[in-house]
Short mmCIF file of C-alpha atoms in Angstrom, two decimals:
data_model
loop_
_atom_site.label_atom_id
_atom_site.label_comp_id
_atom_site.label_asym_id
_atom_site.label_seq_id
_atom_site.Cartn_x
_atom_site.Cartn_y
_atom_site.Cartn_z
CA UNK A 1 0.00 0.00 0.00
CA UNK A 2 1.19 4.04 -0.62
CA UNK A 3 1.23 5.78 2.58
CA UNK A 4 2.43 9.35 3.37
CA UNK A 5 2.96 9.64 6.28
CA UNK A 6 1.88 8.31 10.16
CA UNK A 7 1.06 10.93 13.06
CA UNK A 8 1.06 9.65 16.08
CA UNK A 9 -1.22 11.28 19.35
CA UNK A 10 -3.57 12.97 17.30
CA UNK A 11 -6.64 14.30 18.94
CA UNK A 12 -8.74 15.87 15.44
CA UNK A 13 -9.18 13.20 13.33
CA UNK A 14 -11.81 11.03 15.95
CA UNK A 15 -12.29 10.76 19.92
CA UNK A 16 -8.97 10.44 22.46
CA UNK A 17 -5.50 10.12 21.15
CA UNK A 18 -5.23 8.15 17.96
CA UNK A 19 -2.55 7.48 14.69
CA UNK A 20 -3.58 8.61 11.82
CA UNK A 21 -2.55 7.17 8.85
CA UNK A 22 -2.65 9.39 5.59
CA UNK A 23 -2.96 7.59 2.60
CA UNK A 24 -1.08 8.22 -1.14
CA UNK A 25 -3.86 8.81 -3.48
CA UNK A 26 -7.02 10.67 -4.03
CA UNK A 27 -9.24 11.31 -7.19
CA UNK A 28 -11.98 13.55 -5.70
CA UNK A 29 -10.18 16.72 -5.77
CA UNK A 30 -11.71 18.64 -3.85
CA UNK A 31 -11.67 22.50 -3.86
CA UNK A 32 -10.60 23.51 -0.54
CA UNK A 33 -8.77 20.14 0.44
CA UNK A 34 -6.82 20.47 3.70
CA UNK A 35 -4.20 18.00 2.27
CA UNK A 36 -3.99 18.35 -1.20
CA UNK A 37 -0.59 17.28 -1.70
CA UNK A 38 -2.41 13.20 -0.94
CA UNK A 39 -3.94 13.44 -4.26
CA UNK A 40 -1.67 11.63 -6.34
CA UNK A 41 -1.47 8.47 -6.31
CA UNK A 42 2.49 7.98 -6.87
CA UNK A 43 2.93 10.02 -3.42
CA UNK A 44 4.72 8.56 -0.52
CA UNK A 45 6.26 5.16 -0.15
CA UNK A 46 5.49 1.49 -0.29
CA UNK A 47 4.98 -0.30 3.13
CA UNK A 48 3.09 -3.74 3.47
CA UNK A 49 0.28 -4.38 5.31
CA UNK A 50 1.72 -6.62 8.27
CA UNK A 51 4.98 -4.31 9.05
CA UNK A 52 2.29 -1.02 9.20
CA UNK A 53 -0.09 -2.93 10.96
CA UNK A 54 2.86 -3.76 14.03
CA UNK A 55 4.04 -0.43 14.00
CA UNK A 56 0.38 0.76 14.38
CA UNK A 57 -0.22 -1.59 17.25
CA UNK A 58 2.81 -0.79 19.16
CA UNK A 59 1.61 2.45 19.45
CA UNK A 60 -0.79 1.63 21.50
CA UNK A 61 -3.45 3.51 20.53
CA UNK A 62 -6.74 3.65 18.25
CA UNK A 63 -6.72 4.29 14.71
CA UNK A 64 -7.96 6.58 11.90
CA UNK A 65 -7.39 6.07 8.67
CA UNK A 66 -7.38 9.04 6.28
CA UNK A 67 -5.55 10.71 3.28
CA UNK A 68 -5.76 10.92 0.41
CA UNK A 69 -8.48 8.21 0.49
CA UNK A 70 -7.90 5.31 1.73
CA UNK A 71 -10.79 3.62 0.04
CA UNK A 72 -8.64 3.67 -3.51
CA UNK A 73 -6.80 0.78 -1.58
CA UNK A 74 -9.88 -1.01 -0.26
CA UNK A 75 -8.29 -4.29 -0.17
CA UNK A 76 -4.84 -3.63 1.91
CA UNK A 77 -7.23 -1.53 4.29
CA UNK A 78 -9.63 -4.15 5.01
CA UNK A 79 -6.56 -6.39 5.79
CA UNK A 80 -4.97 -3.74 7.88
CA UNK A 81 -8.25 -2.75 9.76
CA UNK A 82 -9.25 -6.35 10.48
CA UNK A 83 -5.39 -6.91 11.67
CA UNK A 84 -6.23 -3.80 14.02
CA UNK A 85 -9.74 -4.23 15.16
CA UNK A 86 -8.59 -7.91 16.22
CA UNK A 87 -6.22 -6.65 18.71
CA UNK A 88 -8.80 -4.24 20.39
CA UNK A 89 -8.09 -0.99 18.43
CA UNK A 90 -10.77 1.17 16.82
CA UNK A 91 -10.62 1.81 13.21
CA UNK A 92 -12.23 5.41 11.81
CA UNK A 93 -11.93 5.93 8.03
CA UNK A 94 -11.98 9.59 6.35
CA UNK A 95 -13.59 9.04 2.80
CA UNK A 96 -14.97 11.61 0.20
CA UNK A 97 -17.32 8.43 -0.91
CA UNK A 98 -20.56 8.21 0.47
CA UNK A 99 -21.71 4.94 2.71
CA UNK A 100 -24.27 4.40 0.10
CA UNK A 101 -21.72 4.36 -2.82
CA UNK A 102 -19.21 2.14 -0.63
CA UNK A 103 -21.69 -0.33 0.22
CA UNK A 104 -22.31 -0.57 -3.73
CA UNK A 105 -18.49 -1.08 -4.17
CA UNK A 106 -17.87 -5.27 -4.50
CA UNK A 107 -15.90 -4.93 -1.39
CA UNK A 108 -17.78 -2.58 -0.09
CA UNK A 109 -19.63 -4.55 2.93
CA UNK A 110 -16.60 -5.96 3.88
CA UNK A 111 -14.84 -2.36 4.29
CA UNK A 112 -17.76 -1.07 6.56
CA UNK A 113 -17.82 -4.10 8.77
CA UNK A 114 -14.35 -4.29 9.04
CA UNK A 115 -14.36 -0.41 10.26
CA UNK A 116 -15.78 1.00 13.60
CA UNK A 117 -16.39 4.74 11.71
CA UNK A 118 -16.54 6.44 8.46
CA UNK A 119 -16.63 9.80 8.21
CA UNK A 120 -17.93 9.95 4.73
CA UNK A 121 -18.50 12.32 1.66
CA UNK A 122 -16.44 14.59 -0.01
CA UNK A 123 -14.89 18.28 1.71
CA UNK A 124 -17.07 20.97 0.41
CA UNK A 125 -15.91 24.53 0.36
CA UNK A 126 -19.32 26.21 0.46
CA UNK A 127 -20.43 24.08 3.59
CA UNK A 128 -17.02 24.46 5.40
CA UNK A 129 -17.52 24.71 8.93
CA UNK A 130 -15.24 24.81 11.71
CA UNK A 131 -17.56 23.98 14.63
CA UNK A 132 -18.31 20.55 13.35
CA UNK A 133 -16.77 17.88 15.28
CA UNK A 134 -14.15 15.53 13.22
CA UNK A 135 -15.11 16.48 9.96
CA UNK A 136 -14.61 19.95 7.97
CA UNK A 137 -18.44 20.31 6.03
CA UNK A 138 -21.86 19.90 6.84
CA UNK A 139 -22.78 17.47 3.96
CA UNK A 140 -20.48 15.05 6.06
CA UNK A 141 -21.74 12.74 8.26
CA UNK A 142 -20.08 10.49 10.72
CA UNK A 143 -21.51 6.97 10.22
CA UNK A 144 -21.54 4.31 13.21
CA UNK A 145 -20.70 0.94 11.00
CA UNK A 146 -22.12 -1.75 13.14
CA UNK A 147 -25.62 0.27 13.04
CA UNK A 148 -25.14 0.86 9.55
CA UNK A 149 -25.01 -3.08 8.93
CA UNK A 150 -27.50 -3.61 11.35
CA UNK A 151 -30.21 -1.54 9.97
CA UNK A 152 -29.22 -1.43 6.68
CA UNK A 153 -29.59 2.48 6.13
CA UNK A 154 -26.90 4.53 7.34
CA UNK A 155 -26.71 5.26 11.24
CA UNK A 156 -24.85 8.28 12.76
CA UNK A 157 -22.19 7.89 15.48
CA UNK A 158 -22.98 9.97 18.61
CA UNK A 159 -19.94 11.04 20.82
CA UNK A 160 -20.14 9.76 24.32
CA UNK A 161 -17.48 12.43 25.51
#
């Protein structure tokens, strides 16, 4: 998989101190992206899923997964969350895909149940707004997975903090 880069004890990108992963790779484009320099898809290095997955474990905290997208990798993610989730760690995944278009994806269930949260849909400019909690525009919506599957409509996740 193409990574960028890994920051450790972040506190923005979902609840307590997490690692965020940012992904290589992004087609949506975005005006306004916070991170535009993930958009292509050359960016970064090469790391395999097992070696990112350790290093992500020893840190000993829960994970978000961002970019870039991470959902132009779907396969290495779902390895990588699964690897995560089965040691006790959160996953939350930044997307500009909706849940309805990722549950139409052929991998697409598997992504969602193998992540805890997606914060979903693309950044847009004209709904930018900096009171929102872990995401940057109103159109996005921060989906609880395991409700999601559950109902089979998308279900929001509400903060307990």
């Amino acid at each position: 998989m193409r990574i960028l880069d890994i920051i450790e004890a972040t506190t923005v990108d979902g609840p307590g101190f997490r690692v965020a992963v940012y992904f290589a790779g992004c087609g949506h484009n975005c005006p306004g992206c916070h991170n535009p320099q993930s958009h292509d898809f050359s960016g970064g290095y090469e790391i395999n899923v097992a070696p990112l997955a350790s290093r992500l474990l020893d840190s000993g905290m829960n994970v978000t997964l961002s970019g870039g997208d991470p959902v132009y990798q779907v396969e290495e993610v779902i390895t990588l969350s699964n690897l995560l989730r089965a040691q006790g760690r959160t996953v939350w995944l930044y997307t500009g895909f909706t849940i309805e278009q990722l549950l139409a994806l052929p991998s697409g269930r598997n992504l969602v149940a193998a992540t805890d949260v997606i914060v979903d849909g693309p950044f847009v400019e004209s709904l930018r707004d900096t009171s929102l909690q872990f995401r940057g525009s109103s159109n996005q919506r921060i989906i609880d997975c395991r409700a999601t599957l559950a109902a089979g409509e998308p279900r929001l996740w509400h903060s307990s903090f």
